[in-house]
Coordinates of C-alpha atoms and ligand atoms in Angstrom, one line a residue:
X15 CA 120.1 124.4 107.1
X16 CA 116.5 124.5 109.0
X17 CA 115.2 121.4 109.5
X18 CA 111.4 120.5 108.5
X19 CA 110.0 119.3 112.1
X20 CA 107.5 116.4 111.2
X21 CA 106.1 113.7 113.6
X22 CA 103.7 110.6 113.3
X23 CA 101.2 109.2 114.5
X24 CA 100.7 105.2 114.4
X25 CA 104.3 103.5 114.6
X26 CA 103.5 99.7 113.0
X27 CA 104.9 97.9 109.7
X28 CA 104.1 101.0 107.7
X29 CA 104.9 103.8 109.8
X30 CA 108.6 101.8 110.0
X31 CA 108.5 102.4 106.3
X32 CA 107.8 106.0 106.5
X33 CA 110.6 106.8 109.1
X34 CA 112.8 105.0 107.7
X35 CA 112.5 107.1 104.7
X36 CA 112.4 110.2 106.6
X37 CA 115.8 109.5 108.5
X38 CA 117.3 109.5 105.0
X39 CA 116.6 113.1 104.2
X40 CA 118.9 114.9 105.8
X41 CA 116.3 118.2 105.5
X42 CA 114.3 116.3 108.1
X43 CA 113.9 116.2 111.8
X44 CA 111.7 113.7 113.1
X45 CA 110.6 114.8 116.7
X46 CA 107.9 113.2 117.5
X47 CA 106.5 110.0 117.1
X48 CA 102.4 108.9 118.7
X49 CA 100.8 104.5 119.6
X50 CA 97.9 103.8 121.5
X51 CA 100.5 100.9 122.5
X52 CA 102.7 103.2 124.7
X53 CA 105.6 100.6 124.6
X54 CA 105.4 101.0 120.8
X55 CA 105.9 104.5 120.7
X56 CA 108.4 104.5 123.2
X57 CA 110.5 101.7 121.3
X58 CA 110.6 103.9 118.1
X59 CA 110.8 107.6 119.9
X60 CA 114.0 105.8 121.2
X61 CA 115.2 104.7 117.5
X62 CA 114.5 108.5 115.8
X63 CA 116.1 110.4 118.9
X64 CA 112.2 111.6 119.4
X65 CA 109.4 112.2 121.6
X66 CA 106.9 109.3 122.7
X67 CA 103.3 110.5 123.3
X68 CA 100.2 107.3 123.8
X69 CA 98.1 109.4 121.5
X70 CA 98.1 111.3 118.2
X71 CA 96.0 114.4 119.4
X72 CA 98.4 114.9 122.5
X73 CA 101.1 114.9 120.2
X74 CA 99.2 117.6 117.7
X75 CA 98.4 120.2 121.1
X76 CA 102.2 119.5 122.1
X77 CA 104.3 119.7 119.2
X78 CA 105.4 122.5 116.5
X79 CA 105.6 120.8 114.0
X80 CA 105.5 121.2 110.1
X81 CA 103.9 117.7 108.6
X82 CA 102.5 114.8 110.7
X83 CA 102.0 111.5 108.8
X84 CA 99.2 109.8 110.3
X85 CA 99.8 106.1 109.4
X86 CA 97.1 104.6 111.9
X87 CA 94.1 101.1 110.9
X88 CA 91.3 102.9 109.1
X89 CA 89.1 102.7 112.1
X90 CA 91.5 105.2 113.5
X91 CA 91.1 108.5 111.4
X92 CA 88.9 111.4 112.1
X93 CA 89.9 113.1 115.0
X94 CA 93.5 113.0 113.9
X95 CA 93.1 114.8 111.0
X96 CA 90.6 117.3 112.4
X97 CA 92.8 118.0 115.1
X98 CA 95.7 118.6 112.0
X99 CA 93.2 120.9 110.3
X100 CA 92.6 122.8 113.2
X101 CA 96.4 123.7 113.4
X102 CA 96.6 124.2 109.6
X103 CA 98.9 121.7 109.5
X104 CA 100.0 119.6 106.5
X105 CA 99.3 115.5 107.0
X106 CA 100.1 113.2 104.7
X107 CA 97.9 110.2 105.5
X108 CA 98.0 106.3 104.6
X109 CA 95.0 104.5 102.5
X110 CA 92.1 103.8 102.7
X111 CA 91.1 107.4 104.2
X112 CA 89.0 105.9 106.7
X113 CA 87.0 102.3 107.4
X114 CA 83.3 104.2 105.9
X115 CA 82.9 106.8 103.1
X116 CA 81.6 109.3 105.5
X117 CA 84.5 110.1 107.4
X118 CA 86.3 110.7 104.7
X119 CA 84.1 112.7 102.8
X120 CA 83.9 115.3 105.9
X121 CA 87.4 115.4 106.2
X122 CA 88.0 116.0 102.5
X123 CA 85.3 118.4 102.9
X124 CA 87.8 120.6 105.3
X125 CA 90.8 119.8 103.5
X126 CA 89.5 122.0 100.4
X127 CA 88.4 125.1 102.5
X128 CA 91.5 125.2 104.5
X129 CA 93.9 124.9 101.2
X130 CA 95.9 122.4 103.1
X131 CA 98.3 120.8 101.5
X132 CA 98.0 116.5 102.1
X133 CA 99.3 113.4 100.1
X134 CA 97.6 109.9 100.3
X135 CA 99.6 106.4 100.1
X136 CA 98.5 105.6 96.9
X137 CA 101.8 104.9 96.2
X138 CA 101.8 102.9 93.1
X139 CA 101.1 106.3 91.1
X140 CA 105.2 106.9 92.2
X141 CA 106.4 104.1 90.4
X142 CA 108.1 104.5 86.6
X143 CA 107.0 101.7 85.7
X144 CA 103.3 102.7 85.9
X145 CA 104.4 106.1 83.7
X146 CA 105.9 103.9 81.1
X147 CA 102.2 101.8 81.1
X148 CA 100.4 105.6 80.8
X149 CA 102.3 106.6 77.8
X150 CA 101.1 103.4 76.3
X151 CA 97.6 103.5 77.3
X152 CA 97.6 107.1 75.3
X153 CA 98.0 105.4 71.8
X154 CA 96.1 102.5 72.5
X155 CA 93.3 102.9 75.8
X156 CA 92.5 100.2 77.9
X157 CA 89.4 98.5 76.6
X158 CA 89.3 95.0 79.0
X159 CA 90.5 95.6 83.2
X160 CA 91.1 92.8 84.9
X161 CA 92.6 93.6 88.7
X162 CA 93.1 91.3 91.8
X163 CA 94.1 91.3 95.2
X164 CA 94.4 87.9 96.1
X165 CA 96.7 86.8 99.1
X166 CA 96.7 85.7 103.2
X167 CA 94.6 87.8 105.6
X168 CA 97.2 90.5 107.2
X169 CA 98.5 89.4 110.9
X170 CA 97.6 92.6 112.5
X171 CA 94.5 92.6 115.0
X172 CA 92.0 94.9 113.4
X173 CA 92.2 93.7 109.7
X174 CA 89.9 90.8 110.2
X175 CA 87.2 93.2 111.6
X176 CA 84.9 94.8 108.7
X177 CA 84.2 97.7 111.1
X178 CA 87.9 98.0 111.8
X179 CA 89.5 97.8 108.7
X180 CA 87.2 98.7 106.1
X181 CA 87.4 94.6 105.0
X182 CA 89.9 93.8 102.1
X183 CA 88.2 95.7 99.2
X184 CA 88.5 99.2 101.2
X185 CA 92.0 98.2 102.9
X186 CA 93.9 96.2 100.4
X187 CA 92.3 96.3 96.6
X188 CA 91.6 99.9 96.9
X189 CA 95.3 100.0 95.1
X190 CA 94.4 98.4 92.7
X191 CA 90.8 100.4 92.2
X192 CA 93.0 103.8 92.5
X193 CA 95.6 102.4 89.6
X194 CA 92.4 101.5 87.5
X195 CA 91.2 105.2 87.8
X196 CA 94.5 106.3 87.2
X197 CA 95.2 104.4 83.8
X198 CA 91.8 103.7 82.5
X199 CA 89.6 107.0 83.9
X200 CA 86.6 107.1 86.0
X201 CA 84.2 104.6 86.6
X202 CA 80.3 104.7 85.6
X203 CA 78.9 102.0 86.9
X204 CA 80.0 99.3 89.5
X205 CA 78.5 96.4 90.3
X206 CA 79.3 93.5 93.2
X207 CA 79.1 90.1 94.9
X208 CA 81.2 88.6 97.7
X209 CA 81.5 85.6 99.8
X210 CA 81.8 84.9 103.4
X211 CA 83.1 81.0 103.8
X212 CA 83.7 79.6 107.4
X213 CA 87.8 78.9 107.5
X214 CA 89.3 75.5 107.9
X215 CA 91.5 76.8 110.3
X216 CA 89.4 78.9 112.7
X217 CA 87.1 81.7 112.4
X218 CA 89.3 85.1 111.9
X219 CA 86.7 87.5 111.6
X220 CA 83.8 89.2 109.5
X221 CA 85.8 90.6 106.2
X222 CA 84.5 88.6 103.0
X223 CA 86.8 85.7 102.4
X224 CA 86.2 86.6 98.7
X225 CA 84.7 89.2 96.3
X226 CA 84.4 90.4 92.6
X227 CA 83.2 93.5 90.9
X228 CA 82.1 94.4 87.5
X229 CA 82.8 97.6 86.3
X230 CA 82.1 100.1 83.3
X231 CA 84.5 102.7 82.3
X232 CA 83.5 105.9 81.5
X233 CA 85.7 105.5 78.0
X234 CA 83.8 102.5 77.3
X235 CA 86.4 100.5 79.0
X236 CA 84.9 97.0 81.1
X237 CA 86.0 95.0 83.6
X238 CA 86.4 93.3 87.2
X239 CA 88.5 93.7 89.8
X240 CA 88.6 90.9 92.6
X241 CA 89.9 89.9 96.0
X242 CA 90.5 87.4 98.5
X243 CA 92.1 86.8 101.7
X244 CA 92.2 83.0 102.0
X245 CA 95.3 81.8 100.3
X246 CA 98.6 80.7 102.8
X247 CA 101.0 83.8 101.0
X248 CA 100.5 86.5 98.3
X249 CA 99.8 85.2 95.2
X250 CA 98.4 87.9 92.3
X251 CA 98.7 92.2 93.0
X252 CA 98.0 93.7 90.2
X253 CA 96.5 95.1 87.3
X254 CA 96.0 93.6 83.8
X255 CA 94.8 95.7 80.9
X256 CA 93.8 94.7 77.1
X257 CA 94.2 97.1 74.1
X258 CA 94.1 97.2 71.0
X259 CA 97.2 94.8 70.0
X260 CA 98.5 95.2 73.8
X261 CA 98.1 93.8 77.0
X262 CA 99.8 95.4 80.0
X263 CA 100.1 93.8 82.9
X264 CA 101.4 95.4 86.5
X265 CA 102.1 93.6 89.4
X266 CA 103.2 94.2 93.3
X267 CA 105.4 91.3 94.6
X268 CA 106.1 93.2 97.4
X269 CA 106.7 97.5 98.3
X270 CA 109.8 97.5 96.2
X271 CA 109.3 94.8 94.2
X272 CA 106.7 95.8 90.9
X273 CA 107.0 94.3 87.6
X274 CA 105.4 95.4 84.4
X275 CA 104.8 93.4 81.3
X276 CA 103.7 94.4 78.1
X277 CA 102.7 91.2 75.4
X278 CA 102.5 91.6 71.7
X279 CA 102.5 90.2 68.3
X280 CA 106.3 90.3 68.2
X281 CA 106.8 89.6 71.7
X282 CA 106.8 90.0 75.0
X283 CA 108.9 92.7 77.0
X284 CA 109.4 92.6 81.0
X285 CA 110.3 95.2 83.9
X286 CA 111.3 95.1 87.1
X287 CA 111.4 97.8 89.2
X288 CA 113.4 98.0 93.0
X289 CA 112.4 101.6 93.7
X290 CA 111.5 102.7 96.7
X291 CA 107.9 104.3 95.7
X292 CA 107.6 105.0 100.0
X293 CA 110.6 107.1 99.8
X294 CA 109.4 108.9 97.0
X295 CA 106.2 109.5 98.0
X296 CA 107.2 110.8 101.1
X297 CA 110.1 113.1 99.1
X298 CA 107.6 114.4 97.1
X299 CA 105.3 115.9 100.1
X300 CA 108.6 117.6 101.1
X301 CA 109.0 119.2 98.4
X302 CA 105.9 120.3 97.9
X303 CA 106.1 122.2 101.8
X304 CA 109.6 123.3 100.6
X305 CA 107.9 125.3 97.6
X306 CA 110.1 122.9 95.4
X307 CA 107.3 121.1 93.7
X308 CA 104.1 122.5 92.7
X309 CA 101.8 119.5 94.4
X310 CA 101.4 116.5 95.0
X311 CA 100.0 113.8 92.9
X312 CA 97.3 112.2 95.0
X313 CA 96.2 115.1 97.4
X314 CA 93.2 114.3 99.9
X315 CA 91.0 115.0 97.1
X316 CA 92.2 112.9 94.4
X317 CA 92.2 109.8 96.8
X318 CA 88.5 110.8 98.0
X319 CA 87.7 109.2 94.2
X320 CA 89.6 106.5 94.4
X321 CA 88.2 105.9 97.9
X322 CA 84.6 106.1 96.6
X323 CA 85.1 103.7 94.0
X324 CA 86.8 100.9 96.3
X325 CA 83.6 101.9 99.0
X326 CA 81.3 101.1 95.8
X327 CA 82.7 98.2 95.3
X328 CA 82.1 97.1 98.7
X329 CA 78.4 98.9 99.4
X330 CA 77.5 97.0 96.0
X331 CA 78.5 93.7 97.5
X332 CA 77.0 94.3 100.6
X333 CA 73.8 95.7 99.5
X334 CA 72.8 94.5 95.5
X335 CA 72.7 96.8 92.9
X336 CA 74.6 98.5 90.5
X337 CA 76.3 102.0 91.9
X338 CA 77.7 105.1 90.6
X339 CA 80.5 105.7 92.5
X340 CA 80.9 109.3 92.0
X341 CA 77.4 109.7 92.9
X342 CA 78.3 109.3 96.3
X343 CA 80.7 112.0 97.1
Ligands
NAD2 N1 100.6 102.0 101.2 C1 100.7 100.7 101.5 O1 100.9 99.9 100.7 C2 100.4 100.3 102.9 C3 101.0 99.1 103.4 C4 100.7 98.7 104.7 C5 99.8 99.4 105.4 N2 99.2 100.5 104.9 C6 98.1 101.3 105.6 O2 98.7 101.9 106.8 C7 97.7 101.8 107.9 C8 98.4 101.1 109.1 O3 98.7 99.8 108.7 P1 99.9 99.0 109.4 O4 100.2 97.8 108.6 O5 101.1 99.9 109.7 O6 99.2 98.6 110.7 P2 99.8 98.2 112.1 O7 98.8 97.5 112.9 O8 101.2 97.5 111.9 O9 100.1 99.7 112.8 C9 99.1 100.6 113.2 C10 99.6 101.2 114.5 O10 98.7 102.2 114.8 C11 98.4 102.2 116.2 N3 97.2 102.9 116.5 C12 95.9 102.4 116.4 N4 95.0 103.4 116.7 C13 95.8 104.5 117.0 C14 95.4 105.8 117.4 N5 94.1 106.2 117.5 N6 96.4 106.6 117.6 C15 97.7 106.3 117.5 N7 98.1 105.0 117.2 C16 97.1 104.1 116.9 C17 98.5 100.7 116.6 O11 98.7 100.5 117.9 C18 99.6 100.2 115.7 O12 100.9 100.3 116.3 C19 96.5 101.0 107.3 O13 95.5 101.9 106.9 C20 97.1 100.3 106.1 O14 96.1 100.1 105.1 C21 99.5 101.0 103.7

């Protein structure tokens, strides 16, 4: 059997994620692997039996390949995925799209004229779990959203830096904007405030230690969705929604461990999920480039809204006023 040739480009926590997935499909070669920390790349070429390069767009003018996942910090995107679209070739990329709205807009921009195929990391939309809370929401829509992001600030070296990362509302709570869009529809109107509070413990950085924003739903729907990045371990991922008789609650312990719980007059009724929704992103993308599936289910595009919203959400903050995220894109 022929082998789909991939490669990627970024190998920290999550690219170990991807690879590790895509070792498990035996219709998968993985042949070459890209850090701007050469040591880093060599480390995992070693693991996957592949090829270290000390950047991504070397890799791209070197390789045939058939799919690169670019799994690099937001600051980071750009001229990886131009140089993808100027091979035509597939990329399936991690959130957020990039640290600004611009960037991303531009790339999505080249994504629709080249009819490229792409998946985004949105990867909640893989999990049953968040199916079974759909088919709920179809009898009885959302009418009260209440989401949160609210854990430590992320080790790694760029996340502290708002020109880096995005800050927490583009890198982190963007999940939980994308899921909102996903269960409750678009979004009219957002409005936001946030907080920057010197740490006890040392200055980390720029990215607000704490934010909030109100939104209005399209349906009719209302709510807020809030972060921060201030607490000693992961306390509350998730996404809580209030219908008529109903309220659904989803929450992210950890990448394979989700929980949804769904309260009523008679009771309560609780999920736990262990899948893998990495893998099965990751499977799906396949199959899409296999001709086995017909797309996938949060292409460039799709994210580009989802991206907007969370870049709303943060713009609002930054700058007063209510926005319309679509309006933007
Ligand atoms: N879907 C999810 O739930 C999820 C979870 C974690 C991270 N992520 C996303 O994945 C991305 C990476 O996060 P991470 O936790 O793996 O970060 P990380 O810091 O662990 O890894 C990023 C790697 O990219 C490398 N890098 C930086 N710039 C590069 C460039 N121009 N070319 C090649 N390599 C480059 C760094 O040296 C580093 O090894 C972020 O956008 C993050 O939001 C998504």
């Amino acid at each position: 059997m022929s082998r789909l040739r991939v490669a990627c480009v970024g190998t920290g926590f999550i690219a170990g994620r991807h690879l590790s997935a895509l070792t498990g499909f035996d219709d998968v070669e993985i042949v070459a692997v890209a850090d701007a920390v050469p040591e880093r790349a060599a480390d995992t070429a070693a693991r996957y039996g592949a090829r270290a390069y000390p950047d991504g767009s070397a890799l791209l003018e070197s390789e045939e390949l058939d799919a690169v996942w670019l799994c690099v910090p937001p600051f980071a995107h750009g001229p990886l995925e131009a140089a993808a679209l100027e091979r035509r070739l597939p990329f399936f990329v991690e959130k957020p799209l990039a640290s600004d709205l611009a960037t991303a807009v531009q790339i999505a921009g080249a994504v629709r004229e080249a009819h490229l195929v792409t998946a985004v990391g949105y990867h909640w939309r893989h999990l049953d779990l968040v199916h079974q809370a759909a088919g709920l929401l179809v009898e009885t829509p959302a009418q009260l959203v209440t989401g949160h992001w609210l854990d430590k600030t992320p080790p790694v070296p760029w996340w502290s830096q708002r020109t880096r990362s995005g800050g927490q509302v583009l890198e982190q709570t963007t999940h939980v904007f994308d899921l909102a869009r996903l269960l409750v529809g678009e979004v009219d109107t957002i409005t936001a405030a946030e907080r920057t509070a010197s740490r006890q413990h040392g200055d980390d950085g720029d990215v607000p230690t704490a934010a909030s924003a109100l939104l209005t739903f399209a349906s009719g729907a209302v709510g807020t969705i809030s972060s921060a990045r201030i607490l000693g371990r992961r306390h509350r991922v998730g996404l809580q929604l209030v219908a008529e008789g109903r309220a659904i609650d989803i929450s992210e312990r950890g990448l394979t461990d989700h929980e949804l719980r769904v309260a009523t007059a008679t009771g309560e009724r609780v999920d736990q999920s262990i899948q893998d929704p990495i893998s099965r992103e990751d499977r799906e993308f396949l199959d899409v480039l296999l001709g086995r599936a017909p797309h996938t289910r949060v292409p460039y595009q799709e994210a580009l809204r989802s991206h907007a919203l969370a870049w709303a959400a943060d713009r609002s903050a930054r700058e007063g006023g209510p926005i319309r995220p679509d309006q933007q894109i």
